[in-house]
Each structure stands twice: as structure tokens, then as C-alpha cells.
Amino acid sequence: SKNTGSLALPVVFCFFLIIQTITFPALRCNCSTAECEKTGSQCETDGACMASTSFIDGREQHIRLCITRDNLVPPGQPFYCLSAKGLLNIHCCYTNYCNNIDLKVPSGELCQVSRGSWGPVELVAVIAGPLFLLCLLLLMGAFLYQYHQRAYSHRQRLEVEDPSCDTLYMTKDRTLQDLIYDLSTSGSGSGLPLFVQRTVARTIVLQEIIGKGRFGEVWRGRWRGGDVAVKIFSSREERSWFREAEIYQTIMLRHENILGFIAADNKDNGTWTQLWLVSDYHEHGSLFDYLNRYSVNIEGMIKLALSAASGLAHLHMEILGTQGKPGIAHRDLKSKNILVKKNCTCAIADLGLAVRHDSATDTIDIAPNQRVGTKRYMAPEVLDETINMRHFDSFKCADIYALGLVYWEITRRCNSGGIHEEYQLPYYDLVPSDPTIEEMRKLVCDQKLRPNIPNWWQSYEALRVMGKIMRECWYANGAARLTALRIKKSLSQLSIEEDLKV
Ligand SMILES: *[C@@H]1O[C@H](CO)[C@@H](O)[C@H](O)[C@H]1NC(C)=O
């Protein structure tokens, strides 16, 4: 009885603490936004207090606010709490009124020079540092330029099929690209901090609607003289919006063959929430649109196929280390979800259904529901539900099957010896325009049919190789299929051989 007596106090204390945290999660913070004026410039939250000082468009902004627990993603390094050198200084904390502090202006060169009270040593450092960096950048730029010139010199041939193709990729608006590049290399490698994303998103002017989907609409927008694509989700689709933004902000996801993500924003205008996802804009639109409009030559075909494989290989690959990335499976790969960039390479888009692999626990980051994606592109094991959903690699194999179908769409449009076929969707001759799962299952699993690979492809080395890759993407047994990395290697090899012949 003596023991229980001495335990009583801590137990009661803990009990109260638990009750307190469950029923009154409120952490009190200083708050400087207009909504908080009524509540005496304070707010309550179950998450964190945040103070930020930013330097945007030449103006200094100080903001204090509450961040809800839901917004503290990813855990450990929430986007809301990331600072950005020279642009934004953010402090998140977890005790009452802990954001009652005065953060310094972000220490970019701009602000430091204007402060004035420098000793000679600092002055020299401040002036010589950036100059030195500039020189270094110039040198690197010159180096890279030469390297590219050499690498691409054998591809300078004008493409007959699509005269608008630039061999070197140029963006009209370097400022945004630079900003993202700087931030993603200095910070977490996943893109702009959320706070900057908001600023970007809220200064975009929408221009025209360029697409519609089950989630909402896609618009072309302008930001500081450059084009961006804005995917606007209906408020019903908040989960899709959040998921896609979350995937795009996976550390180290940025890759030249994956659609470049710029910002996510949820604007609450009182009556409804507008959910935005801002990305790079590619005027060619999707691979589906592109193949409908143009045929390609052998070089163009290899370029599209190789870049798509590179993008998928990067997506699938797990990179270990603190600056690593998890393996990601797309789960809705198709020609409508791949964009064609100005230099006629692919960028994989629409990551809303993707799943990430946590190799430490060998788990998948969301409970994957059975059959998502586009029925026409579903792998046999997805159609007949034999896919092993606990095994992450099964999802990668299903992606490869879909990639094979995309290759078939591309290769049909390849113009060799004056022959090329009209654009068609895979299985266009075997199923109606909006096939059911049952129709697809009968075809793909029971009858084991696959898109037709014409005999005449055998007479051209490039087409023959493409046909062979497709067959090896379409095996009924997912594990027997090629990997994205393997395909990438085969196609690199092919591109070297083809270039030698030219
Ligand atoms: C933060 O809140 C505390 C408590 O209400 C108040 O005393 C303090 O002045 C506030 N600080 C700022 C900078 O508003």
C-alpha cells in the first residue's frame, strides 16, 4: 500500500496532463494576421507557433501565426517551417507565445550590404564573396555550355516533323527557375518553402483553360512574365490535391523528366477553398496530344522513349542517405499523363495516385486501394486483383506494363521509310472507348492479348528494339518485366548506335 501511495501523485499528474493534451490541445501563439485582430492578436493551435521575416519583392514582411498540426508535414521538417536563404527566415516553436521574438531579416547579400556598420574585413568578404561566387558560376556555366554543345552537336539536325522543337531547352523566364533551383539546392531539395509557394501562387494571373479532368481544371497562368500551369482542384478533391502536393515535395524528386513542381496553395475565400497546384508549363501539352498532332522520326521516337524511361527510373529509384529519396510508383502512367517539353523530351506528370516506399520498415506510405488508375492501362495483375500489394515492387512492375503501352503509341507514329500509322490508343481495335474492368480483364488476362506489333518493324533496327522492349514490358508475370533502369540503358545504347549511323 505504501508503493501505491507514492505512485498516486505522478499518476494523477500524468492523467491530468494527458487529459489536458487531449481536450485542450491549445498552444497559444502571437498572431499578426487580420483574422486574429478580434482575438487580441493571439491564436490557439494544436500544432506550432510560427514567426517569419521575409524579404519578397524588395519589401520586408514580419508575420506571426499559428500552424495546425495537419499542416506540420512532413514530420520533423514541416514545409511551413523551412527558411530560405536571403528570402525568408522562419522559426517554429512549441511553447506558449514562443513566437514573440524578433527574427532577423534573412541574411541575403541584399540586406547585409544595406546595413552599413561593417569593419573592413567584413566589407571585403561581403564584396569579394559574391564576386568570387559569380566567377565560379560563370566558369561552371561556360563549362556546362561547352559540354552540352558537344553532347548535342550530333543532334542539331532539323526535325521535319515538328519544326518548333528546340534542341536546347530554354525557358523564357529564368527568374522563377533560378529561384526554385537555388532554394531546392540550398534547402531540402524538394522545392520552395510553403510560405514562398503561397506568395508565388497568389501573384499568378490565370490566362486560359487548357484542360479538364476528374479532379478539376488546368489553366495556363502568368507569373512575372513567364508561363506556368495551374491545376485547380474542386474542393471535393482536397485529398487528391494534398496527396499530389505531398508527393511532388518529396525530397530530391526534381528531375528533368518529371514535371517541375512550383507551388501548392489553398486559398480560402470564406465560402469555398480553392486548391492550386502550380507547375512548369509545357506548350506542347501531353504526349497524347503531341502524338495526335505530329509523327516523329526515329531520333524523335528514341528521345521521347528514353526520356520517359529516365523519368520513370528516377521516380522508381530509392536514393539512400539524408538527401535521399524514397522509391515512388506512379500507378497511373499513360500518354495523357506525360507532357512533352519544348526540346521534345518527356516529363512525367500527375503524381496524385503515386505511392512511396519506406524501405526501413518495408511499408508503403498510404494504404493503396485496389484498382486505381486508368482501366485501359491497367496491368493484368491489377485487373484480376492478384497483385501483391504489400510488395512495393509489384507497383513498379505495373508501371512498366503501362510504359510498354505508351511505347507502342509512340512507335506507331514513327516515320521510317515513309510509313507511319495514325495515332491510336492501345487496344483501340479490341475494346470500346471507355472499357470496363471486366472487358479489359477478359482481353488482357483471359485471352492474353496485347497490342499488335507489326512485322515490318523488324526491318528497322530502332523499331525492332522498341518492339522487343514492349514485349518484355507486357509479360503476364510482373516480376519478369524489364526495369525502368534496364529500359533506359537499352535505349541509351540504341541512341548511340543510331547516331553513329547518321
Ligand atoms: C505576444 O503576446 C504576448 C501575450 O499576449 C504579449 O504580451 C506580447 O506583447 C505579444 N508580442 C507581440 C510582438 O505582439
Coordinates of C-alpha atoms and ligand atoms in Angstrom, one line a residue:
S1 CA 0.0 0.0 0.0
K2 CA 3.0 2.2 0.6
N3 CA 4.0 1.8 -3.0
T4 CA 0.7 2.7 -4.5
G5 CA 0.6 5.9 -2.3
S6 CA 3.9 7.2 -3.6
L7 CA 2.8 6.4 -7.2
A8 CA -0.5 8.2 -6.8
L9 CA 0.8 11.7 -7.3
P10 CA 2.7 11.1 -10.6
V11 CA -0.2 9.1 -11.9
V12 CA -2.7 11.8 -11.2
F13 CA -0.3 14.3 -12.6
C14 CA 0.1 12.3 -15.8
F15 CA -3.6 11.7 -16.1
F16 CA -4.2 15.5 -16.0
L17 CA -1.5 16.1 -18.5
I18 CA -3.0 13.6 -20.9
I19 CA -6.5 14.9 -20.4
Q20 CA -5.1 18.4 -20.9
T21 CA -3.4 17.5 -24.2
I22 CA -6.4 15.6 -25.5
T23 CA -9.1 18.0 -24.6
F24 CA -7.2 21.3 -24.6
P25 CA -4.6 20.9 -27.3
A26 CA -4.3 24.7 -27.4
L27 CA -0.9 26.1 -27.7
R28 CA -1.2 29.9 -27.6
C29 CA 0.8 32.0 -30.0
N30 CA 1.2 35.6 -31.0
C31 CA -0.7 36.2 -34.2
S32 CA -0.3 39.1 -36.6
T33 CA -2.8 38.3 -39.3
A34 CA -6.1 40.2 -39.8
E35 CA -8.2 37.2 -38.7
C36 CA -6.6 37.4 -35.2
E37 CA -7.5 41.1 -34.6
K38 CA -10.7 40.0 -32.9
T39 CA -8.9 37.7 -30.5
G40 CA -6.4 40.2 -29.3
S41 CA -3.6 39.3 -31.8
Q42 CA -3.3 35.8 -30.4
C43 CA -4.3 32.4 -31.8
E44 CA -4.7 28.8 -30.5
T45 CA -3.5 25.7 -32.2
D46 CA -2.7 22.1 -31.8
G47 CA 0.4 22.4 -33.9
A48 CA 3.1 25.0 -33.6
C49 CA 3.7 28.8 -33.3
M50 CA 5.5 30.4 -36.2
A51 CA 7.3 33.7 -36.7
S52 CA 8.7 34.7 -40.0
T53 CA 10.6 37.5 -41.6
S54 CA 10.6 37.5 -45.3
F55 CA 12.1 39.6 -48.0
I56 CA 9.9 39.4 -51.0
D57 CA 9.7 41.8 -53.9
G58 CA 12.1 44.2 -52.0
R59 CA 9.8 44.5 -49.0
E60 CA 10.3 43.2 -45.5
Q61 CA 7.4 41.3 -44.0
H62 CA 7.0 40.2 -40.5
I63 CA 4.4 37.6 -39.8
R64 CA 3.4 35.6 -36.7
L65 CA 0.8 32.9 -36.8
C66 CA -0.5 29.5 -35.7
I67 CA 0.1 26.4 -37.7
T68 CA -2.3 23.5 -37.2
R69 CA -1.0 20.0 -36.6
D70 CA -2.3 18.9 -40.0
N71 CA -0.1 21.4 -41.7
L72 CA 3.1 20.1 -40.0
V73 CA 4.1 17.9 -42.9
P74 CA 6.4 16.2 -43.4
P75 CA 7.0 15.4 -39.7
G76 CA 10.3 16.6 -38.4
Q77 CA 10.8 19.1 -41.2
P78 CA 7.5 20.7 -42.0
F79 CA 7.3 22.9 -45.1
Y80 CA 5.8 25.7 -43.1
C81 CA 9.0 25.9 -41.0
L82 CA 11.6 25.9 -43.7
S83 CA 13.7 29.0 -44.1
A84 CA 15.2 30.1 -47.4
K85 CA 18.5 31.9 -47.6
G86 CA 18.2 35.5 -48.4
L87 CA 14.4 35.4 -48.8
L88 CA 12.8 34.1 -45.7
N89 CA 13.6 33.4 -42.1
I90 CA 11.2 31.1 -40.3
H91 CA 11.1 30.0 -36.7
C92 CA 8.6 27.3 -35.5
C93 CA 8.3 26.5 -31.8
Y94 CA 6.0 24.7 -29.4
T95 CA 5.6 26.6 -26.2
N96 CA 3.1 29.4 -25.4
Y97 CA 3.9 32.7 -27.1
C98 CA 7.2 31.4 -28.1
N99 CA 6.9 33.2 -31.4
N100 CA 7.1 36.5 -29.5
I101 CA 10.5 37.1 -30.9
D102 CA 12.1 39.4 -33.4
L103 CA 13.6 37.4 -36.1
K104 CA 16.4 38.9 -38.1
V105 CA 15.9 39.8 -41.7
P106 CA 17.1 36.9 -43.8
S107 CA 20.8 37.2 -44.4
G108 CA 20.9 37.6 -48.1
E109 CA 23.5 39.9 -49.7
L110 CA 20.9 42.5 -50.3
C111 CA 20.1 43.1 -46.7
Q112 CA 23.6 42.8 -45.4
V113 CA 25.1 45.4 -47.6
S114 CA 22.4 48.0 -46.7
R115 CA 23.1 47.7 -43.0
G116 CA 26.3 49.6 -43.2
S117 CA 28.2 49.2 -40.0
W118 CA 30.9 46.9 -41.3
G119 CA 34.5 46.5 -40.5
P120 CA 36.9 46.5 -43.4
V121 CA 37.3 42.7 -43.2
E122 CA 33.6 42.1 -43.4
L123 CA 33.3 44.6 -46.2
V124 CA 35.9 42.8 -48.2
A125 CA 34.3 39.5 -47.5
V126 CA 30.8 40.8 -48.4
I127 CA 32.1 42.3 -51.7
A128 CA 34.6 39.6 -52.7
G129 CA 32.4 36.6 -51.6
P130 CA 29.6 37.2 -54.1
L131 CA 32.1 38.2 -56.8
F132 CA 34.1 35.0 -56.3
L133 CA 30.8 33.0 -56.4
L134 CA 29.8 34.9 -59.6
C135 CA 33.1 34.0 -61.2
L136 CA 32.7 30.4 -60.2
L137 CA 29.2 30.3 -61.6
L138 CA 30.3 31.9 -64.8
L139 CA 33.1 29.3 -65.2
M140 CA 30.7 26.5 -64.5
G141 CA 28.2 27.9 -66.9
A142 CA 30.8 28.1 -69.6
F143 CA 31.9 24.6 -68.9
L144 CA 28.4 23.2 -69.0
Y145 CA 27.6 25.1 -72.1
Q146 CA 30.6 23.6 -73.9
Y147 CA 29.7 20.1 -72.6
H148 CA 26.1 20.5 -73.9
Q149 CA 27.3 21.8 -77.2
R150 CA 29.4 18.7 -77.6
A151 CA 26.8 16.3 -76.4
Y152 CA 24.1 17.7 -78.6
S153 CA 26.2 18.7 -81.7
H154 CA 25.2 15.5 -83.4
R155 CA 21.6 16.1 -82.9
Q156 CA 21.5 19.5 -84.5
R157 CA 19.6 18.1 -87.5
L158 CA 16.3 19.9 -88.1
E159 CA 13.3 17.8 -87.3
V160 CA 11.0 17.7 -90.2
E161 CA 8.0 16.5 -88.2
D162 CA 7.9 19.2 -85.7
P163 CA 9.8 22.4 -86.6
S164 CA 9.1 24.0 -83.3
C165 CA 11.4 21.6 -81.4
D166 CA 14.3 23.4 -79.9
T167 CA 17.3 21.2 -79.5
L168 CA 18.4 23.1 -76.4
Y169 CA 16.0 23.6 -73.7
M170 CA 15.5 27.3 -72.9
T171 CA 12.9 28.8 -70.6
K172 CA 11.6 32.3 -71.2
D173 CA 11.5 33.1 -67.5
R174 CA 14.7 32.3 -65.8
T175 CA 13.8 34.1 -62.5
L176 CA 11.4 31.5 -61.3
Q177 CA 13.5 28.6 -62.4
D178 CA 16.5 30.2 -60.7
L179 CA 14.6 30.8 -57.5
I180 CA 13.5 27.2 -57.4
Y181 CA 16.9 25.9 -58.3
D182 CA 18.6 28.0 -55.6
L183 CA 16.1 27.0 -53.0
S184 CA 16.0 23.4 -53.8
T185 CA 19.8 23.0 -53.8
S186 CA 20.3 25.1 -50.6
G187 CA 17.3 23.7 -48.7
S188 CA 15.7 20.4 -48.5
G189 CA 15.9 19.7 -52.2
S190 CA 12.1 19.5 -52.5
G191 CA 11.3 22.9 -53.8
L192 CA 10.2 26.2 -52.5
P193 CA 9.2 26.6 -48.8
L194 CA 5.5 26.6 -48.5
F195 CA 5.4 30.2 -47.4
V196 CA 7.1 31.3 -50.7
Q197 CA 4.8 28.9 -52.6
R198 CA 1.9 30.9 -51.3
T199 CA 3.4 34.2 -52.4
V200 CA 4.1 32.8 -55.8
A201 CA 0.6 31.2 -56.2
R202 CA -1.1 34.4 -55.1
T203 CA 0.6 36.5 -57.7
I204 CA -0.2 34.3 -60.7
V205 CA -2.6 35.7 -63.2
L206 CA -4.7 33.0 -64.9
Q207 CA -4.9 33.3 -68.7
E208 CA -6.8 30.4 -70.3
I209 CA -8.1 27.0 -69.5
I210 CA -6.0 24.3 -71.2
G211 CA -7.5 21.1 -69.8
K212 CA -10.2 19.4 -67.7
G213 CA -10.0 16.2 -65.7
R214 CA -11.9 14.4 -63.0
F215 CA -10.1 16.4 -60.3
G216 CA -10.9 19.9 -61.8
E217 CA -9.2 22.1 -64.4
V218 CA -5.8 23.0 -65.7
W219 CA -5.0 26.6 -66.6
R220 CA -2.2 28.5 -68.2
G221 CA -1.1 31.3 -65.9
R222 CA 1.5 34.1 -66.0
W223 CA 4.0 34.8 -63.2
R224 CA 6.5 37.6 -63.6
G225 CA 6.4 37.3 -67.4
G226 CA 6.7 33.5 -67.6
D227 CA 4.1 30.8 -68.2
V228 CA 3.1 28.4 -65.5
A229 CA 0.5 25.6 -65.4
V230 CA -2.1 25.8 -62.6
K231 CA -4.1 22.7 -61.7
I232 CA -7.2 23.8 -59.8
F233 CA -8.9 21.1 -57.8
S234 CA -12.5 21.3 -56.8
S235 CA -12.9 21.5 -53.0
R236 CA -14.3 17.9 -53.0
E237 CA -10.9 16.8 -54.2
E238 CA -8.9 18.2 -51.3
R239 CA -7.3 14.8 -50.6
S240 CA -6.1 14.5 -54.2
W241 CA -4.6 18.0 -54.0
F242 CA -2.9 17.3 -50.8
R243 CA -1.6 14.0 -51.9
E244 CA -0.2 15.3 -55.2
A245 CA 1.4 18.2 -53.5
E246 CA 2.9 15.9 -50.9
I247 CA 4.4 13.6 -53.5
Y248 CA 5.8 16.5 -55.6
Q249 CA 7.5 17.8 -52.4
T250 CA 9.3 14.5 -51.8
I251 CA 12.9 15.3 -51.2
M252 CA 15.1 15.1 -54.3
L253 CA 12.2 14.3 -56.6
R254 CA 13.3 17.1 -59.1
H255 CA 14.4 15.6 -62.4
E256 CA 14.4 16.9 -65.9
N257 CA 11.9 14.2 -67.0
I258 CA 9.5 14.7 -64.1
L259 CA 7.1 17.7 -64.3
G260 CA 8.7 20.6 -62.3
F261 CA 6.6 21.5 -59.3
I262 CA 6.5 25.1 -58.3
A263 CA 3.8 25.7 -55.6
A264 CA 0.8 24.4 -53.8
D265 CA -1.7 26.8 -52.3
N266 CA -5.1 26.6 -50.7
K267 CA -6.9 29.9 -50.9
D268 CA -9.8 30.2 -48.6
N269 CA -12.0 33.0 -49.7
G270 CA -14.6 32.5 -46.9
T271 CA -17.2 30.5 -48.9
W272 CA -15.0 27.9 -50.6
T273 CA -11.5 26.7 -50.7
Q274 CA -9.5 26.9 -53.9
L275 CA -6.8 24.3 -54.2
W276 CA -4.0 25.1 -56.5
L277 CA -1.0 23.2 -57.8
V278 CA 1.4 25.2 -59.8
S279 CA 4.0 23.6 -62.1
D280 CA 6.1 24.3 -65.1
Y281 CA 4.1 24.9 -68.3
H282 CA 4.8 23.0 -71.5
E283 CA 3.1 24.3 -74.5
H284 CA 3.2 21.0 -76.4
G285 CA 0.8 19.6 -73.9
S286 CA 0.5 15.9 -73.2
L287 CA 2.2 13.1 -75.2
F288 CA -1.3 12.1 -76.2
D289 CA -1.9 15.5 -77.8
Y290 CA 1.6 15.6 -79.3
L291 CA 1.3 12.1 -81.0
N292 CA -2.1 13.0 -82.3
R293 CA -0.7 16.1 -83.9
Y294 CA 2.7 15.0 -85.1
S295 CA 4.5 12.0 -86.4
V296 CA 8.1 11.5 -85.2
N297 CA 11.3 10.4 -86.8
I298 CA 13.5 7.6 -85.4
E299 CA 15.5 10.1 -83.4
G300 CA 12.4 11.8 -82.0
M301 CA 11.0 8.4 -81.1
I302 CA 14.1 7.4 -79.2
K303 CA 14.3 10.8 -77.5
L304 CA 10.7 10.5 -76.2
A305 CA 11.1 6.9 -75.2
L306 CA 14.5 7.4 -73.5
S307 CA 13.4 10.5 -71.6
A308 CA 10.2 8.8 -70.4
A309 CA 12.3 5.8 -69.1
S310 CA 14.7 8.2 -67.4
G311 CA 11.9 9.9 -65.6
L312 CA 10.3 6.7 -64.5
A313 CA 13.7 5.3 -63.5
H314 CA 14.3 8.3 -61.3
L315 CA 10.8 8.0 -59.8
H316 CA 11.2 4.3 -59.0
M317 CA 14.7 4.6 -57.7
E318 CA 15.4 4.8 -54.0
I319 CA 18.3 7.0 -53.1
L320 CA 19.7 6.4 -49.6
G321 CA 21.0 9.0 -47.2
T322 CA 19.7 12.2 -45.6
Q323 CA 19.5 13.8 -49.0
G324 CA 17.9 10.7 -50.5
K325 CA 14.5 9.9 -51.9
P326 CA 12.2 7.0 -51.4
G327 CA 11.1 4.8 -54.3
I328 CA 7.9 6.0 -55.8
A329 CA 5.5 4.1 -58.1
H330 CA 3.2 6.2 -60.3
R331 CA 0.2 3.9 -60.7
D332 CA -1.5 6.0 -63.5
L333 CA 1.1 6.2 -66.2
K334 CA -0.4 6.9 -69.7
S335 CA 0.2 9.2 -72.6
K336 CA -2.2 11.7 -71.2
N337 CA -0.2 12.0 -68.0
I338 CA 3.2 12.6 -69.7
L339 CA 4.0 16.0 -71.0
V340 CA 6.2 16.9 -74.0
K341 CA 8.8 19.6 -73.3
K342 CA 10.0 22.2 -75.7
N343 CA 13.1 20.1 -76.5
C344 CA 10.8 17.1 -77.4
T345 CA 11.6 15.1 -74.3
C346 CA 9.1 13.8 -71.8
A347 CA 8.1 15.0 -68.3
I348 CA 6.1 12.6 -66.2
A349 CA 3.2 14.3 -64.5
D350 CA 0.0 13.6 -62.4
L351 CA 1.5 12.1 -59.4
G352 CA -1.8 12.1 -57.5
L353 CA -2.1 8.4 -57.2
A354 CA 1.6 7.6 -56.6
V355 CA 2.8 5.6 -53.6
R356 CA 6.1 5.9 -51.7
H357 CA 8.1 3.1 -50.3
D358 CA 9.6 3.3 -46.8
S359 CA 12.4 0.8 -47.1
A360 CA 13.3 1.0 -43.4
T361 CA 10.0 -0.6 -42.5
D362 CA 9.3 -2.1 -45.9
T363 CA 5.9 -0.4 -45.9
I364 CA 4.0 1.8 -48.4
D365 CA 3.1 5.3 -47.2
I366 CA -0.6 5.1 -47.8
A367 CA -3.0 2.2 -47.8
P368 CA -3.1 1.6 -51.5
N369 CA -6.6 1.0 -52.7
Q370 CA -7.1 -1.9 -55.1
R371 CA -7.7 -0.7 -58.6
V372 CA -7.0 2.9 -59.2
G373 CA -5.7 4.4 -62.4
T374 CA -6.9 4.2 -66.0
K375 CA -8.5 0.9 -66.9
R376 CA -7.1 0.7 -70.4
Y377 CA -3.5 0.9 -68.9
M378 CA -4.0 -1.5 -66.0
A379 CA -1.6 -4.4 -65.8
P380 CA -3.0 -7.9 -65.9
E381 CA -2.3 -8.4 -62.2
V382 CA -4.2 -5.2 -61.3
L383 CA -7.2 -6.2 -63.5
D384 CA -7.6 -9.7 -61.9
E385 CA -6.5 -8.4 -58.4
T386 CA -3.7 -10.9 -58.0
I387 CA -1.2 -8.0 -57.4
N388 CA 0.7 -8.4 -54.1
M389 CA 0.0 -5.0 -52.6
R390 CA 2.3 -5.5 -49.6
H391 CA 5.2 -5.7 -52.0
F392 CA 6.3 -2.3 -53.3
D393 CA 8.0 -3.8 -56.4
S394 CA 4.6 -5.0 -57.7
F395 CA 3.6 -1.4 -58.3
K396 CA 6.8 -0.7 -60.2
C397 CA 6.1 -3.7 -62.4
A398 CA 2.6 -2.4 -63.1
D399 CA 4.1 0.9 -64.2
I400 CA 6.4 -0.8 -66.6
Y401 CA 3.5 -2.6 -68.3
A402 CA 1.8 0.8 -68.8
L403 CA 5.1 2.3 -70.1
G404 CA 5.2 -0.5 -72.7
L405 CA 1.7 0.6 -73.9
V406 CA 3.0 4.2 -74.1
Y407 CA 5.9 3.0 -76.2
W408 CA 3.6 1.3 -78.5
E409 CA 1.7 4.6 -79.0
I410 CA 4.9 6.4 -79.7
T411 CA 6.4 3.8 -82.1
R412 CA 3.3 3.6 -84.3
R413 CA 3.8 7.3 -85.0
C414 CA 7.4 6.8 -86.0
N415 CA 8.1 7.8 -89.6
S416 CA 10.6 5.4 -91.2
G417 CA 10.8 4.7 -94.9
G418 CA 7.8 7.0 -95.4
I419 CA 5.5 4.7 -93.4
H420 CA 3.8 5.6 -90.2
E421 CA 0.5 4.8 -88.8
E422 CA -2.3 7.1 -87.5
Y423 CA -2.4 7.7 -83.8
Q424 CA -4.4 5.2 -81.7
L425 CA -4.8 4.3 -78.1
P426 CA -3.6 0.9 -77.0
Y427 CA -6.3 -1.8 -77.6
Y428 CA -8.2 0.7 -79.7
D429 CA -9.3 -2.2 -82.0
L430 CA -10.3 -4.6 -79.2
V431 CA -12.3 -2.6 -76.7
P432 CA -14.8 0.3 -76.8
S433 CA -13.8 3.9 -75.9
D434 CA -14.5 3.6 -72.2
P435 CA -13.8 0.0 -71.4
T436 CA -15.0 -1.6 -68.2
I437 CA -12.6 -3.5 -65.9
E438 CA -14.3 -6.7 -66.9
E439 CA -13.8 -6.1 -70.6
M440 CA -10.1 -5.3 -70.1
R441 CA -9.7 -8.3 -67.8
K442 CA -11.1 -10.8 -70.4
L443 CA -8.9 -9.3 -73.0
V444 CA -5.6 -8.9 -71.1
C445 CA -5.8 -11.8 -68.6
D446 CA -8.0 -14.5 -70.1
Q447 CA -7.2 -14.1 -73.8
K448 CA -3.8 -12.8 -73.0
L449 CA -4.0 -10.3 -75.9
R450 CA -1.5 -7.4 -76.3
P451 CA -1.3 -4.5 -78.8
N452 CA -0.2 -5.7 -82.3
I453 CA 3.5 -5.4 -83.2
P454 CA 3.6 -5.2 -87.0
N455 CA 6.0 -7.4 -88.9
W456 CA 7.5 -4.6 -90.8
W457 CA 9.0 -3.2 -87.6
Q458 CA 11.6 -6.0 -87.9
S459 CA 13.1 -4.3 -90.9
Y460 CA 14.3 -1.2 -88.9
E461 CA 16.7 -1.7 -86.1
A462 CA 15.2 1.0 -83.9
L463 CA 11.6 -0.3 -84.4
R464 CA 12.7 -3.8 -83.8
V465 CA 14.3 -2.9 -80.5
M466 CA 11.3 -0.9 -79.4
G467 CA 9.1 -3.9 -80.3
K468 CA 11.3 -6.2 -78.2
I469 CA 11.2 -3.8 -75.2
M470 CA 7.4 -3.7 -75.4
R471 CA 7.1 -7.4 -75.4
E472 CA 9.3 -7.6 -72.3
C473 CA 7.1 -4.9 -70.6
W474 CA 4.0 -6.9 -71.2
Y475 CA 4.7 -10.3 -69.6
A476 CA 1.8 -11.6 -67.6
N477 CA 4.3 -12.2 -64.8
G478 CA 5.1 -8.7 -63.4
A479 CA 8.4 -9.8 -62.0
A480 CA 9.7 -11.0 -65.4
R481 CA 9.3 -7.5 -66.9
L482 CA 12.2 -5.2 -67.6
T483 CA 13.0 -2.5 -65.0
A484 CA 12.9 1.2 -66.0
L485 CA 16.7 1.4 -65.5
R486 CA 17.2 -1.6 -67.8
I487 CA 15.0 0.1 -70.5
K488 CA 16.9 3.3 -70.1
K489 CA 20.2 1.5 -70.7
S490 CA 18.9 -0.3 -73.8
L491 CA 17.6 2.9 -75.2
S492 CA 20.8 4.8 -74.5
Q493 CA 22.6 2.1 -76.3
L494 CA 20.2 2.3 -79.2
S495 CA 20.5 6.1 -79.4
I496 CA 24.3 5.8 -79.6
E497 CA 24.1 3.2 -82.4
E498 CA 21.5 5.2 -84.3
D499 CA 23.6 8.4 -84.0
L500 CA 26.6 6.5 -85.4
K501 CA 24.7 5.5 -88.4
V502 CA 23.6 9.1 -89.2
Ligands
LIG1 C1 2.7 38.4 -27.8 O1 1.7 38.0 -26.9 C2 2.0 38.4 -25.5 C3 0.9 37.9 -24.6 O2 -0.4 38.3 -25.1 C4 2.2 39.9 -25.4 O3 2.5 40.3 -24.1 C5 3.2 40.4 -26.4 O4 3.3 41.8 -26.4 C6 2.9 39.9 -27.8 N1 4.1 40.2 -28.7 C7 3.9 40.8 -29.8 C8 5.2 41.1 -30.6 O5 2.8 41.1 -30.3

